[in-house]
């Protein structure tokens, strides 16, 4: 069997939904399970509803609600008829009623917990899959609509839940019986905890859902259908001349995703690794065009791609006490642990430690605690530039070319990843795009 996941842009309107269904129809022999994101920017709009409700602006919340409702009914009335129209209309009406009462509740309380956010965000995928499954039936395809909330079980970490894989696998295998000429349709991104409360896998999490289904059903392949021709040498929105990478390893793809390449969710490859399931990244705008295969080993070394990550904060501690004295770093890191903040990059010298963090929500408390160990300085508005490729460091010409290319540019931190596949630079946000363009032009 195969799993095919379609992102928001790929199901944003009736034409795109029909293209997505055609891509699935062409592979019906391969027993497909289709995972879909919410249509277009629906999830962003649901976030805006929650924000408006918390701000006490229920008028705004309900105007966004009406906008979402109108676009979904436009699709429903656009290409459905008979019992398929009735099914989708009834289910969508029900979902919109539920959403309306949630929004009312939040507007009254003016509070939205992570738990309530997940409940609100889940409507995007519930609506899109209602429409897609009805349309697939309308086109004569035997279609079964699944409910990922009943099948994907997670911990209680609302907004970024982690699946409990053995339980999830059991449930999925119990509910899904893939066979040729049958199409299963499931929501990406959404799940429930062990108490049955709705959770989500984090923004962009539908990619992750796809490999969760794939590994549970031992898929021969997982296809991620998106709006670009696979994973490219850099974000094509910043570097228009970026090229498709034909083959990339699980580790390289994970590193790129973690350091900012939005094209796949950072956890996507985790479930694929054990069963060595190939993950293909393809374009719905160009279904027969270039694409990327992510697999256990790409077979080649050298620089593959460059990603960037914005809004990074750099924290430096200078101290007379020896940084290298044993236990010192452990004490520093325990502060970050206490404040539930993960550190991405670390460099040390005899007199200082520099670290980067992304999540600033507990920064005041972290600084207060770090002040006990030395002089703390904080620099905001930094970016990470991450060069990814197997055994990058073995070729010394890479590093020498890199630093020549960046001559005259300020670099605040450099780290060669222990995984041997990344070389990371921290630069001021203002020079990031320029640095990226120079590096891309030099190496690709
Ligand atoms: P989807 O809705 O299909 O999940 P996303 O918007 O999440 O799509 O991801 C696709 C986008 O990722 C592309 O439009 C592109 O701008 C961005 N992107 C960032 N880095 C890369 C990269 N290295 N290769 C391809 N796309 C990238
Ligand atoms: N709809 C969700 C989001 O926009 C999940 C996804 O698209 O992968 O984040
Ligand atoms: Mg995405």
CSV table of C-alpha atoms and ligand atoms in Angstrom, one decimal:
chain,number,residue,atom,x,y,z
A,1,UNK,CA,0.0,0.0,0.0
A,2,UNK,CA,1.0,3.6,-0.3
A,3,UNK,CA,0.3,6.8,1.7
A,4,UNK,CA,-0.1,10.1,-0.2
A,5,UNK,CA,-0.3,13.4,1.7
A,6,UNK,CA,-1.6,16.6,0.2
A,7,UNK,CA,-0.7,20.0,1.8
A,8,UNK,CA,-3.0,23.0,2.1
A,9,UNK,CA,-2.2,24.6,-1.2
A,10,UNK,CA,-2.7,21.3,-3.0
A,11,UNK,CA,-6.4,21.1,-1.7
A,12,UNK,CA,-7.2,24.8,-1.6
A,13,UNK,CA,-10.2,24.8,-4.0
A,14,UNK,CA,-12.3,22.4,-6.2
A,15,UNK,CA,-9.8,22.3,-9.1
A,16,UNK,CA,-6.9,21.5,-6.8
A,17,UNK,CA,-8.9,18.8,-4.9
A,18,UNK,CA,-9.8,17.3,-8.3
A,19,UNK,CA,-6.1,17.2,-9.3
A,20,UNK,CA,-5.3,15.6,-5.9
A,21,UNK,CA,-8.0,13.0,-6.4
A,22,UNK,CA,-6.7,12.3,-10.0
A,23,UNK,CA,-3.2,11.7,-8.6
A,24,UNK,CA,-4.7,9.2,-6.2
A,25,UNK,CA,-6.9,7.7,-8.9
A,26,UNK,CA,-3.9,7.0,-11.1
A,27,UNK,CA,-2.5,4.9,-8.3
A,28,UNK,CA,-5.6,3.1,-7.1
A,29,UNK,CA,-4.0,-0.2,-7.9
A,30,UNK,CA,-1.4,0.5,-5.1
A,31,UNK,CA,-4.0,0.5,-2.3
A,32,UNK,CA,-3.7,4.2,-1.4
A,33,UNK,CA,-4.5,6.0,1.8
A,34,UNK,CA,-4.8,9.8,1.3
A,35,UNK,CA,-3.9,12.1,4.2
A,36,UNK,CA,-5.0,15.7,3.8
A,37,UNK,CA,-4.2,19.0,5.4
A,38,UNK,CA,-6.8,21.7,5.9
A,39,UNK,CA,-7.8,23.6,2.7
A,40,UNK,CA,-5.5,26.6,1.8
A,41,UNK,CA,-4.9,28.9,4.8
A,42,UNK,CA,-7.8,27.5,6.9
A,43,UNK,CA,-5.5,26.7,9.9
A,44,UNK,CA,-4.0,30.2,9.9
A,45,UNK,CA,-7.6,31.5,9.9
A,46,UNK,CA,-8.6,29.2,12.8
A,47,UNK,CA,-5.6,30.6,14.8
A,48,UNK,CA,-6.8,34.1,14.0
A,49,UNK,CA,-10.3,33.2,15.3
A,50,UNK,CA,-8.8,32.0,18.6
A,51,UNK,CA,-6.7,35.1,18.9
A,52,UNK,CA,-9.7,37.4,18.2
A,53,UNK,CA,-11.8,35.5,20.8
A,54,UNK,CA,-9.1,35.9,23.5
A,55,UNK,CA,-8.8,39.6,22.7
A,56,UNK,CA,-12.6,39.8,23.3
A,57,UNK,CA,-13.3,40.7,19.6
A,58,UNK,CA,-16.0,38.2,19.0
A,59,UNK,CA,-17.2,40.2,16.0
A,60,UNK,CA,-13.9,39.6,14.3
A,61,UNK,CA,-13.8,36.0,15.4
A,62,UNK,CA,-17.2,35.4,13.8
A,63,UNK,CA,-16.4,37.3,10.6
A,64,UNK,CA,-13.4,35.0,10.1
A,65,UNK,CA,-15.7,32.0,10.9
A,66,UNK,CA,-18.1,33.1,8.2
A,67,UNK,CA,-15.3,33.5,5.7
A,68,UNK,CA,-14.2,29.9,6.4
A,69,UNK,CA,-17.7,28.6,6.2
A,70,UNK,CA,-18.3,30.4,2.9
A,71,UNK,CA,-15.2,29.0,1.2
A,72,UNK,CA,-16.0,25.4,2.3
A,73,UNK,CA,-19.6,25.6,1.2
A,74,UNK,CA,-18.5,27.1,-2.1
A,75,UNK,CA,-16.5,23.9,-2.7
A,76,UNK,CA,-19.3,21.6,-1.4
A,77,UNK,CA,-21.9,23.2,-3.7
A,78,UNK,CA,-19.4,23.5,-6.5
A,79,UNK,CA,-18.8,19.9,-7.3
A,80,UNK,CA,-21.1,17.6,-5.3
A,81,UNK,CA,-24.6,16.4,-6.0
A,82,UNK,CA,-27.2,13.9,-4.7
A,83,UNK,CA,-26.2,11.9,-1.6
A,84,UNK,CA,-22.6,13.1,-1.7
A,85,UNK,CA,-23.8,16.7,-1.5
A,86,UNK,CA,-26.2,15.7,1.3
A,87,UNK,CA,-23.4,13.9,3.3
A,88,UNK,CA,-20.9,16.7,3.0
A,89,UNK,CA,-23.6,19.4,3.8
A,90,UNK,CA,-24.9,17.7,6.9
A,91,UNK,CA,-21.4,16.9,8.2
A,92,UNK,CA,-20.1,20.4,7.5
A,93,UNK,CA,-23.2,22.0,9.1
A,94,UNK,CA,-22.6,19.9,12.2
A,95,UNK,CA,-18.9,20.8,12.3
A,96,UNK,CA,-19.6,24.5,11.9
A,97,UNK,CA,-22.2,24.4,14.7
A,98,UNK,CA,-19.6,22.8,17.0
A,99,UNK,CA,-17.0,25.3,16.0
A,100,UNK,CA,-19.4,28.2,16.6
A,101,UNK,CA,-20.2,27.1,20.2
A,102,UNK,CA,-16.5,26.7,20.9
A,103,UNK,CA,-15.8,30.2,19.6
A,104,UNK,CA,-18.7,31.6,21.7
A,105,UNK,CA,-17.3,29.9,24.8
A,106,UNK,CA,-13.8,31.2,24.2
A,107,UNK,CA,-15.1,34.8,23.6
A,108,UNK,CA,-16.9,34.7,26.9
A,109,UNK,CA,-13.9,33.3,28.8
A,110,UNK,CA,-11.4,35.4,26.8
A,111,UNK,CA,-9.0,32.6,27.3
A,112,UNK,CA,-7.7,29.9,25.0
A,113,UNK,CA,-5.6,27.1,26.6
A,114,UNK,CA,-3.3,24.9,24.4
A,115,UNK,CA,-6.0,22.3,24.7
A,116,UNK,CA,-8.8,24.6,23.4
A,117,UNK,CA,-6.4,25.7,20.6
A,118,UNK,CA,-6.1,22.1,19.4
A,119,UNK,CA,-9.8,21.6,19.5
A,120,UNK,CA,-10.3,24.7,17.3
A,121,UNK,CA,-7.5,23.9,14.9
A,122,UNK,CA,-8.9,20.4,14.3
A,123,UNK,CA,-11.8,21.7,12.3
A,124,UNK,CA,-9.7,22.5,9.2
A,125,UNK,CA,-8.7,18.9,8.5
A,126,UNK,CA,-12.2,17.6,9.5
A,127,UNK,CA,-13.8,19.8,6.9
A,128,UNK,CA,-11.3,19.3,4.1
A,129,UNK,CA,-11.5,15.5,4.4
A,130,UNK,CA,-15.3,15.6,4.5
A,131,UNK,CA,-15.2,17.4,1.1
A,132,UNK,CA,-12.4,15.3,-0.5
A,133,UNK,CA,-14.0,12.0,0.5
A,134,UNK,CA,-17.4,13.1,-0.9
A,135,UNK,CA,-15.9,14.2,-4.1
A,136,UNK,CA,-13.9,11.0,-4.6
A,137,UNK,CA,-17.2,9.1,-4.2
A,138,UNK,CA,-18.9,11.5,-6.6
A,139,UNK,CA,-16.2,10.5,-9.1
A,140,UNK,CA,-17.1,6.8,-8.6
A,141,UNK,CA,-14.1,5.8,-6.4
A,142,UNK,CA,-14.8,3.4,-3.5
A,143,UNK,CA,-13.9,5.7,-0.6
A,144,UNK,CA,-13.7,5.3,3.1
A,145,UNK,CA,-13.3,8.3,5.4
A,146,UNK,CA,-11.3,7.7,8.5
A,147,UNK,CA,-11.2,9.7,11.7
A,148,UNK,CA,-7.6,10.3,12.7
A,149,UNK,CA,-8.7,11.3,16.2
A,150,UNK,CA,-9.8,7.8,16.8
A,151,UNK,CA,-6.6,6.2,15.4
A,152,UNK,CA,-3.6,8.5,16.2
A,153,UNK,CA,-3.0,8.4,19.9
A,154,UNK,CA,-0.6,10.9,21.5
A,155,UNK,CA,0.8,12.1,24.9
A,156,UNK,CA,-0.8,15.2,26.5
A,157,UNK,CA,1.5,17.7,24.9
A,158,UNK,CA,-1.2,19.9,23.3
A,159,UNK,CA,0.0,21.9,20.2
A,160,UNK,CA,3.0,19.6,19.6
A,161,UNK,CA,1.9,16.1,20.7
A,162,UNK,CA,4.0,13.0,20.3
A,163,UNK,CA,2.3,9.9,19.0
A,164,UNK,CA,2.3,6.7,21.1
A,165,UNK,CA,3.3,4.5,18.2
A,166,UNK,CA,2.4,1.0,19.4
A,167,UNK,CA,-1.1,2.0,20.5
A,168,UNK,CA,-1.6,4.0,17.3
A,169,UNK,CA,-0.3,1.2,15.1
A,170,UNK,CA,-2.7,-1.3,16.7
A,171,UNK,CA,-5.7,1.0,16.1
A,172,UNK,CA,-4.7,1.9,12.5
A,173,UNK,CA,-4.2,-1.8,11.6
A,174,UNK,CA,-7.6,-2.6,13.2
A,175,UNK,CA,-9.4,0.0,11.2
A,176,UNK,CA,-7.7,0.1,7.8
A,177,UNK,CA,-7.6,-2.8,5.3
A,178,UNK,CA,-5.8,-1.4,2.3
A,179,UNK,CA,-6.8,-2.9,-1.0
A,180,UNK,CA,-6.5,-2.1,-4.7
A,181,UNK,CA,-9.3,0.2,-6.1
A,182,UNK,CA,-10.2,1.4,-2.7
A,183,UNK,CA,-9.3,4.9,-1.4
A,184,UNK,CA,-8.9,5.7,2.3
A,185,UNK,CA,-9.1,9.3,3.3
A,186,UNK,CA,-7.7,10.6,6.7
A,187,UNK,CA,-7.0,13.9,8.4
A,188,UNK,CA,-3.5,15.0,8.8
A,189,UNK,CA,-2.2,16.9,11.9
A,190,UNK,CA,-5.0,15.9,14.3
A,191,UNK,CA,-5.0,13.2,17.0
A,192,UNK,CA,-6.3,12.6,20.6
A,193,UNK,CA,-4.6,11.9,23.9
A,194,UNK,CA,-5.3,8.7,25.9
A,195,UNK,CA,-8.3,10.5,27.5
A,196,UNK,CA,-9.8,11.3,24.1
A,197,UNK,CA,-9.1,15.0,24.1
A,198,UNK,CA,-8.1,16.4,20.7
A,199,UNK,CA,-4.4,17.1,20.3
A,200,UNK,CA,-2.4,18.2,17.2
A,201,UNK,CA,1.1,17.2,16.1
A,202,UNK,CA,2.3,20.8,15.7
A,203,UNK,CA,2.0,23.2,12.7
A,204,UNK,CA,2.8,21.4,9.5
A,205,UNK,CA,2.2,18.1,11.2
A,206,UNK,CA,0.2,16.4,8.3
A,207,UNK,CA,3.5,15.2,6.9
A,208,UNK,CA,4.1,13.5,10.2
A,209,UNK,CA,0.6,11.9,10.1
A,210,UNK,CA,1.5,10.5,6.7
A,211,UNK,CA,4.5,8.6,7.9
A,212,UNK,CA,2.6,7.5,11.1
A,213,UNK,CA,0.0,5.8,8.8
A,214,UNK,CA,2.8,4.6,6.5
A,215,UNK,CA,4.8,2.9,9.2
A,216,UNK,CA,1.7,1.4,10.9
A,217,UNK,CA,0.6,-0.2,7.7
A,218,UNK,CA,4.1,-1.0,6.4
A,219,UNK,CA,3.6,1.1,3.3
A,220,UNK,CA,5.9,0.5,0.4
A,221,UNK,CA,6.1,4.3,-0.1
A,222,UNK,CA,4.9,7.6,1.4
A,223,UNK,CA,4.4,10.5,-1.0
A,224,UNK,CA,4.3,14.1,0.2
A,225,UNK,CA,2.5,16.2,-2.4
A,226,UNK,CA,3.2,19.9,-2.1
A,227,UNK,CA,3.6,23.1,-4.1
A,228,UNK,CA,7.3,22.7,-5.1
A,229,UNK,CA,9.3,20.1,-6.9
A,230,UNK,CA,10.6,18.3,-3.9
A,231,UNK,CA,13.3,19.3,-1.4
A,232,UNK,CA,15.4,21.9,-3.1
A,233,UNK,CA,19.0,23.2,-2.5
A,234,UNK,CA,17.4,26.1,-0.7
A,235,UNK,CA,14.0,27.7,-0.1
A,236,UNK,CA,12.9,28.7,-3.6
A,237,UNK,CA,11.1,31.7,-2.2
A,238,UNK,CA,14.4,33.2,-1.2
A,239,UNK,CA,16.6,31.6,-3.9
A,240,UNK,CA,14.6,31.3,-7.1
A,241,UNK,CA,17.4,29.4,-8.9
A,242,UNK,CA,17.3,26.6,-6.2
A,243,UNK,CA,17.3,23.1,-7.7
A,244,UNK,CA,15.6,19.9,-6.8
A,245,UNK,CA,17.7,17.4,-4.8
A,246,UNK,CA,17.0,13.9,-6.4
A,247,UNK,CA,18.1,11.9,-3.4
A,248,UNK,CA,18.6,12.7,0.2
A,249,UNK,CA,19.1,10.6,3.3
A,250,UNK,CA,16.7,10.5,6.3
A,251,UNK,CA,19.4,12.2,8.5
A,252,UNK,CA,20.0,15.0,6.0
A,253,UNK,CA,16.3,15.6,5.5
A,254,UNK,CA,15.7,15.7,9.3
A,255,UNK,CA,18.5,18.2,9.8
A,256,UNK,CA,17.2,20.5,7.0
A,257,UNK,CA,13.7,20.3,8.4
A,258,UNK,CA,14.9,21.1,11.9
A,259,UNK,CA,16.9,24.0,10.8
A,260,UNK,CA,14.1,25.7,8.9
A,261,UNK,CA,13.2,24.0,5.6
A,262,UNK,CA,9.4,24.1,6.0
A,263,UNK,CA,8.9,21.7,3.1
A,264,UNK,CA,8.6,18.7,5.5
A,265,UNK,CA,7.8,18.7,9.2
A,266,UNK,CA,10.9,17.9,11.3
A,267,UNK,CA,9.5,14.7,12.7
A,268,UNK,CA,8.3,13.3,9.4
A,269,UNK,CA,11.0,10.8,8.9
A,270,UNK,CA,11.0,9.4,12.4
A,271,UNK,CA,8.3,6.8,11.8
A,272,UNK,CA,9.8,6.0,8.3
A,273,UNK,CA,13.2,5.0,9.6
A,274,UNK,CA,12.5,1.7,11.3
A,275,UNK,CA,10.9,0.1,8.3
A,276,UNK,CA,13.1,2.0,5.9
A,277,UNK,CA,10.1,3.4,4.0
A,278,UNK,CA,11.1,5.7,1.1
A,279,UNK,CA,9.4,9.2,1.4
A,280,UNK,CA,8.9,11.0,-1.9
A,281,UNK,CA,8.3,14.7,-2.1
A,282,UNK,CA,6.5,15.8,-5.3
A,283,UNK,CA,4.7,18.8,-6.8
A,284,UNK,CA,0.9,18.8,-7.4
A,285,UNK,CA,1.5,21.5,-10.0
A,286,UNK,CA,4.0,19.3,-11.9
A,287,UNK,CA,3.1,15.7,-11.0
A,288,UNK,CA,5.4,14.1,-13.5
A,289,UNK,CA,8.3,16.6,-12.9
A,290,UNK,CA,11.4,16.5,-10.8
A,291,UNK,CA,11.0,15.2,-7.2
A,292,UNK,CA,13.0,14.1,-4.1
A,293,UNK,CA,13.4,10.6,-2.7
A,294,UNK,CA,14.2,10.5,1.0
A,295,UNK,CA,15.7,7.1,1.9
A,296,UNK,CA,18.1,5.5,4.4
A,297,UNK,CA,21.3,6.6,2.7
A,298,UNK,CA,21.5,9.0,-0.2
A,299,UNK,CA,24.8,7.4,-1.4
A,300,UNK,CA,26.7,10.6,-2.0
A,301,UNK,CA,28.6,13.0,0.2
A,302,UNK,CA,29.1,16.7,0.0
A,303,UNK,CA,26.9,19.7,0.3
A,304,UNK,CA,23.2,19.0,-0.4
A,305,UNK,CA,21.2,22.0,0.7
A,306,UNK,CA,21.2,25.2,2.8
A,307,UNK,CA,18.4,26.1,5.1
A,308,UNK,CA,17.8,29.2,7.3
A,309,UNK,CA,15.9,29.7,10.6
A,310,UNK,CA,14.8,33.1,11.8
A,311,UNK,CA,14.2,34.8,15.2
A,312,UNK,CA,17.1,33.1,17.0
A,313,UNK,CA,18.3,34.5,20.3
A,314,UNK,CA,22.0,34.2,21.2
A,315,UNK,CA,22.9,34.0,24.9
A,316,UNK,CA,26.5,34.3,26.1
A,317,UNK,CA,27.9,33.8,29.6
A,318,UNK,CA,31.3,35.1,30.4
A,319,UNK,CA,32.8,33.9,33.6
A,320,UNK,CA,36.0,34.0,35.6
A,321,UNK,CA,35.2,30.5,36.7
A,322,UNK,CA,36.5,27.9,34.4
A,323,UNK,CA,34.0,27.0,31.8
A,324,UNK,CA,35.8,23.7,31.3
A,325,UNK,CA,35.7,22.8,35.0
A,326,UNK,CA,33.6,19.7,35.4
A,327,UNK,CA,30.0,20.2,36.2
A,328,UNK,CA,29.9,23.8,35.0
A,329,UNK,CA,28.1,23.2,31.7
A,330,UNK,CA,25.8,20.8,33.4
A,331,UNK,CA,24.7,23.5,35.8
A,332,UNK,CA,24.1,25.9,32.9
A,333,UNK,CA,22.0,23.4,30.9
A,334,UNK,CA,20.0,22.5,34.0
A,335,UNK,CA,18.7,26.1,34.0
A,336,UNK,CA,17.4,25.7,30.5
A,337,UNK,CA,15.9,22.4,31.4
A,338,UNK,CA,14.2,24.0,34.4
A,339,UNK,CA,12.7,26.6,32.2
A,340,UNK,CA,11.7,24.1,29.5
A,341,UNK,CA,13.7,25.8,26.8
A,342,UNK,CA,15.8,23.8,24.3
A,343,UNK,CA,19.2,24.9,23.2
A,344,UNK,CA,20.0,24.4,19.5
A,345,UNK,CA,23.7,25.3,19.1
A,346,UNK,CA,26.5,25.6,21.7
A,347,UNK,CA,30.1,26.7,21.6
A,348,UNK,CA,32.5,27.1,24.5
A,349,UNK,CA,35.8,28.7,25.2
A,350,UNK,CA,37.8,28.8,28.4
A,351,UNK,CA,36.0,31.9,29.5
A,352,UNK,CA,32.6,31.9,27.8
A,353,UNK,CA,29.7,29.8,26.7
A,354,UNK,CA,27.5,30.8,23.8
A,355,UNK,CA,24.1,29.2,23.1
A,356,UNK,CA,21.2,29.8,20.8
A,357,UNK,CA,17.5,29.4,21.6
A,358,UNK,CA,14.4,29.7,19.6
A,359,UNK,CA,11.7,29.9,22.3
A,360,UNK,CA,11.9,33.1,24.1
A,361,UNK,CA,8.9,32.7,26.4
A,362,UNK,CA,11.0,32.1,29.6
A,363,UNK,CA,14.0,34.2,28.7
A,364,UNK,CA,13.7,36.6,31.7
A,365,UNK,CA,13.8,33.8,34.2
A,366,UNK,CA,16.6,32.1,32.4
A,367,UNK,CA,18.7,35.2,32.5
A,368,UNK,CA,18.0,35.7,36.2
A,369,UNK,CA,19.3,32.2,36.9
A,370,UNK,CA,22.3,32.5,34.6
A,371,UNK,CA,23.4,35.7,36.2
A,372,UNK,CA,24.5,33.6,39.2
A,373,UNK,CA,27.2,32.1,37.0
A,374,UNK,CA,28.7,35.1,35.3
A,375,UNK,CA,28.1,38.0,33.1
A,376,UNK,CA,25.2,37.3,30.7
A,377,UNK,CA,24.6,39.1,27.4
A,378,UNK,CA,21.7,38.5,25.1
A,379,UNK,CA,21.5,39.3,21.3
A,380,UNK,CA,18.3,39.1,19.5
A,381,UNK,CA,17.4,39.0,15.8
A,382,UNK,CA,19.9,36.4,14.8
A,383,UNK,CA,19.4,33.8,12.0
A,384,UNK,CA,20.8,30.3,11.7
A,385,UNK,CA,22.2,29.3,8.3
A,386,UNK,CA,22.6,25.5,8.1
A,387,UNK,CA,24.6,23.7,5.5
A,388,UNK,CA,23.6,20.1,5.2
A,389,UNK,CA,25.4,17.2,3.6
A,390,UNK,CA,27.0,13.9,4.5
A,391,UNK,CA,30.6,14.1,5.7
A,392,UNK,CA,30.8,17.8,4.8
A,393,UNK,CA,33.8,18.3,6.9
A,394,UNK,CA,35.9,15.7,5.2
A,395,UNK,CA,36.3,18.0,2.2
A,396,UNK,CA,38.4,20.9,3.6
A,397,UNK,CA,37.7,22.9,0.4
A,398,UNK,CA,34.1,23.3,1.5
A,399,UNK,CA,35.0,25.2,4.6
A,400,UNK,CA,37.7,27.3,2.9
A,401,UNK,CA,35.4,28.2,0.1
A,402,UNK,CA,32.6,29.0,2.6
A,403,UNK,CA,34.7,31.5,4.5
A,404,UNK,CA,36.1,33.1,1.4
A,405,UNK,CA,32.5,33.6,0.2
A,406,UNK,CA,31.5,35.2,3.4
A,407,UNK,CA,34.5,37.5,3.6
A,408,UNK,CA,33.6,40.8,5.3
A,409,UNK,CA,30.3,39.4,6.7
A,410,UNK,CA,29.8,39.2,10.5
A,411,UNK,CA,29.5,35.6,11.7
A,412,UNK,CA,28.6,35.3,15.4
A,413,UNK,CA,28.9,31.5,15.9
A,414,UNK,CA,30.1,28.5,14.0
A,415,UNK,CA,29.3,24.9,14.7
A,416,UNK,CA,30.1,21.6,12.9
A,417,UNK,CA,27.4,19.2,13.9
A,418,UNK,CA,28.2,16.1,15.8
A,419,UNK,CA,26.0,14.2,13.3
A,420,UNK,CA,28.7,15.0,10.7
A,421,UNK,CA,26.1,16.3,8.4
A,422,UNK,CA,25.6,19.9,9.3
A,423,UNK,CA,27.7,23.1,9.5
A,424,UNK,CA,25.8,25.8,11.2
A,425,UNK,CA,26.4,29.6,11.2
A,426,UNK,CA,24.7,32.2,13.3
A,427,UNK,CA,24.5,35.6,11.6
A,428,UNK,CA,22.6,38.8,12.1
A,429,UNK,CA,19.2,38.7,10.6
A,430,UNK,CA,20.0,41.7,8.4
A,431,UNK,CA,22.8,39.9,6.5
A,432,UNK,CA,21.2,36.4,6.4
A,433,UNK,CA,19.6,36.5,2.9
A,434,UNK,CA,22.7,38.1,1.4
A,435,UNK,CA,24.9,35.4,3.0
A,436,UNK,CA,22.5,32.7,1.8
A,437,UNK,CA,22.6,34.0,-1.8
A,438,UNK,CA,26.3,34.2,-1.8
A,439,UNK,CA,26.8,30.6,-0.4
A,440,UNK,CA,24.2,29.2,-2.8
A,441,UNK,CA,25.7,30.9,-5.8
A,442,UNK,CA,29.2,29.6,-4.8
A,443,UNK,CA,28.2,26.0,-4.3
A,444,UNK,CA,25.3,25.3,-6.7
B,1,LIG,P1,2.3,22.1,2.3
B,1,LIG,O1,1.2,23.0,2.5
B,1,LIG,O2,2.2,21.3,1.1
B,1,LIG,O3,2.7,21.3,3.5
B,1,LIG,P2,4.5,23.9,3.0
B,1,LIG,O4,4.1,25.4,2.7
B,1,LIG,O5,4.4,23.4,4.4
B,1,LIG,O6,3.6,23.0,2.0
B,1,LIG,O7,5.9,23.6,2.5
B,1,LIG,C1,6.3,23.9,1.1
B,1,LIG,C2,7.1,25.2,1.1
B,1,LIG,O8,8.3,25.0,1.8
B,1,LIG,C3,7.5,25.6,-0.3
B,1,LIG,O9,6.5,26.4,-0.9
B,1,LIG,C4,8.8,26.4,0.0
B,1,LIG,O10,8.6,27.8,0.0
B,1,LIG,C5,9.2,26.0,1.4
B,1,LIG,N1,10.6,25.6,1.5
B,1,LIG,C6,11.5,26.0,2.4
B,1,LIG,N2,12.7,25.4,2.3
B,1,LIG,C7,12.6,24.6,1.2
B,1,LIG,C8,13.4,23.7,0.5
B,1,LIG,N3,14.7,23.5,0.9
B,1,LIG,N4,13.0,23.0,-0.6
B,1,LIG,C9,11.7,23.2,-1.0
B,1,LIG,N5,10.8,24.0,-0.4
B,1,LIG,C10,11.2,24.7,0.7
B,2,LIG,N1,-3.1,22.3,8.7
B,2,LIG,C1,-2.0,22.2,9.5
B,2,LIG,C2,-1.1,23.5,9.4
B,2,LIG,O1,-1.5,24.4,8.7
B,2,LIG,C3,-1.2,21.0,9.3
B,2,LIG,C4,-0.5,20.9,8.0
B,2,LIG,O2,-0.9,21.6,7.0
B,2,LIG,O3,0.4,20.1,7.8
B,2,LIG,O4,-0.2,23.6,10.2
B,3,LIG,MG1,3.7,21.7,5.3
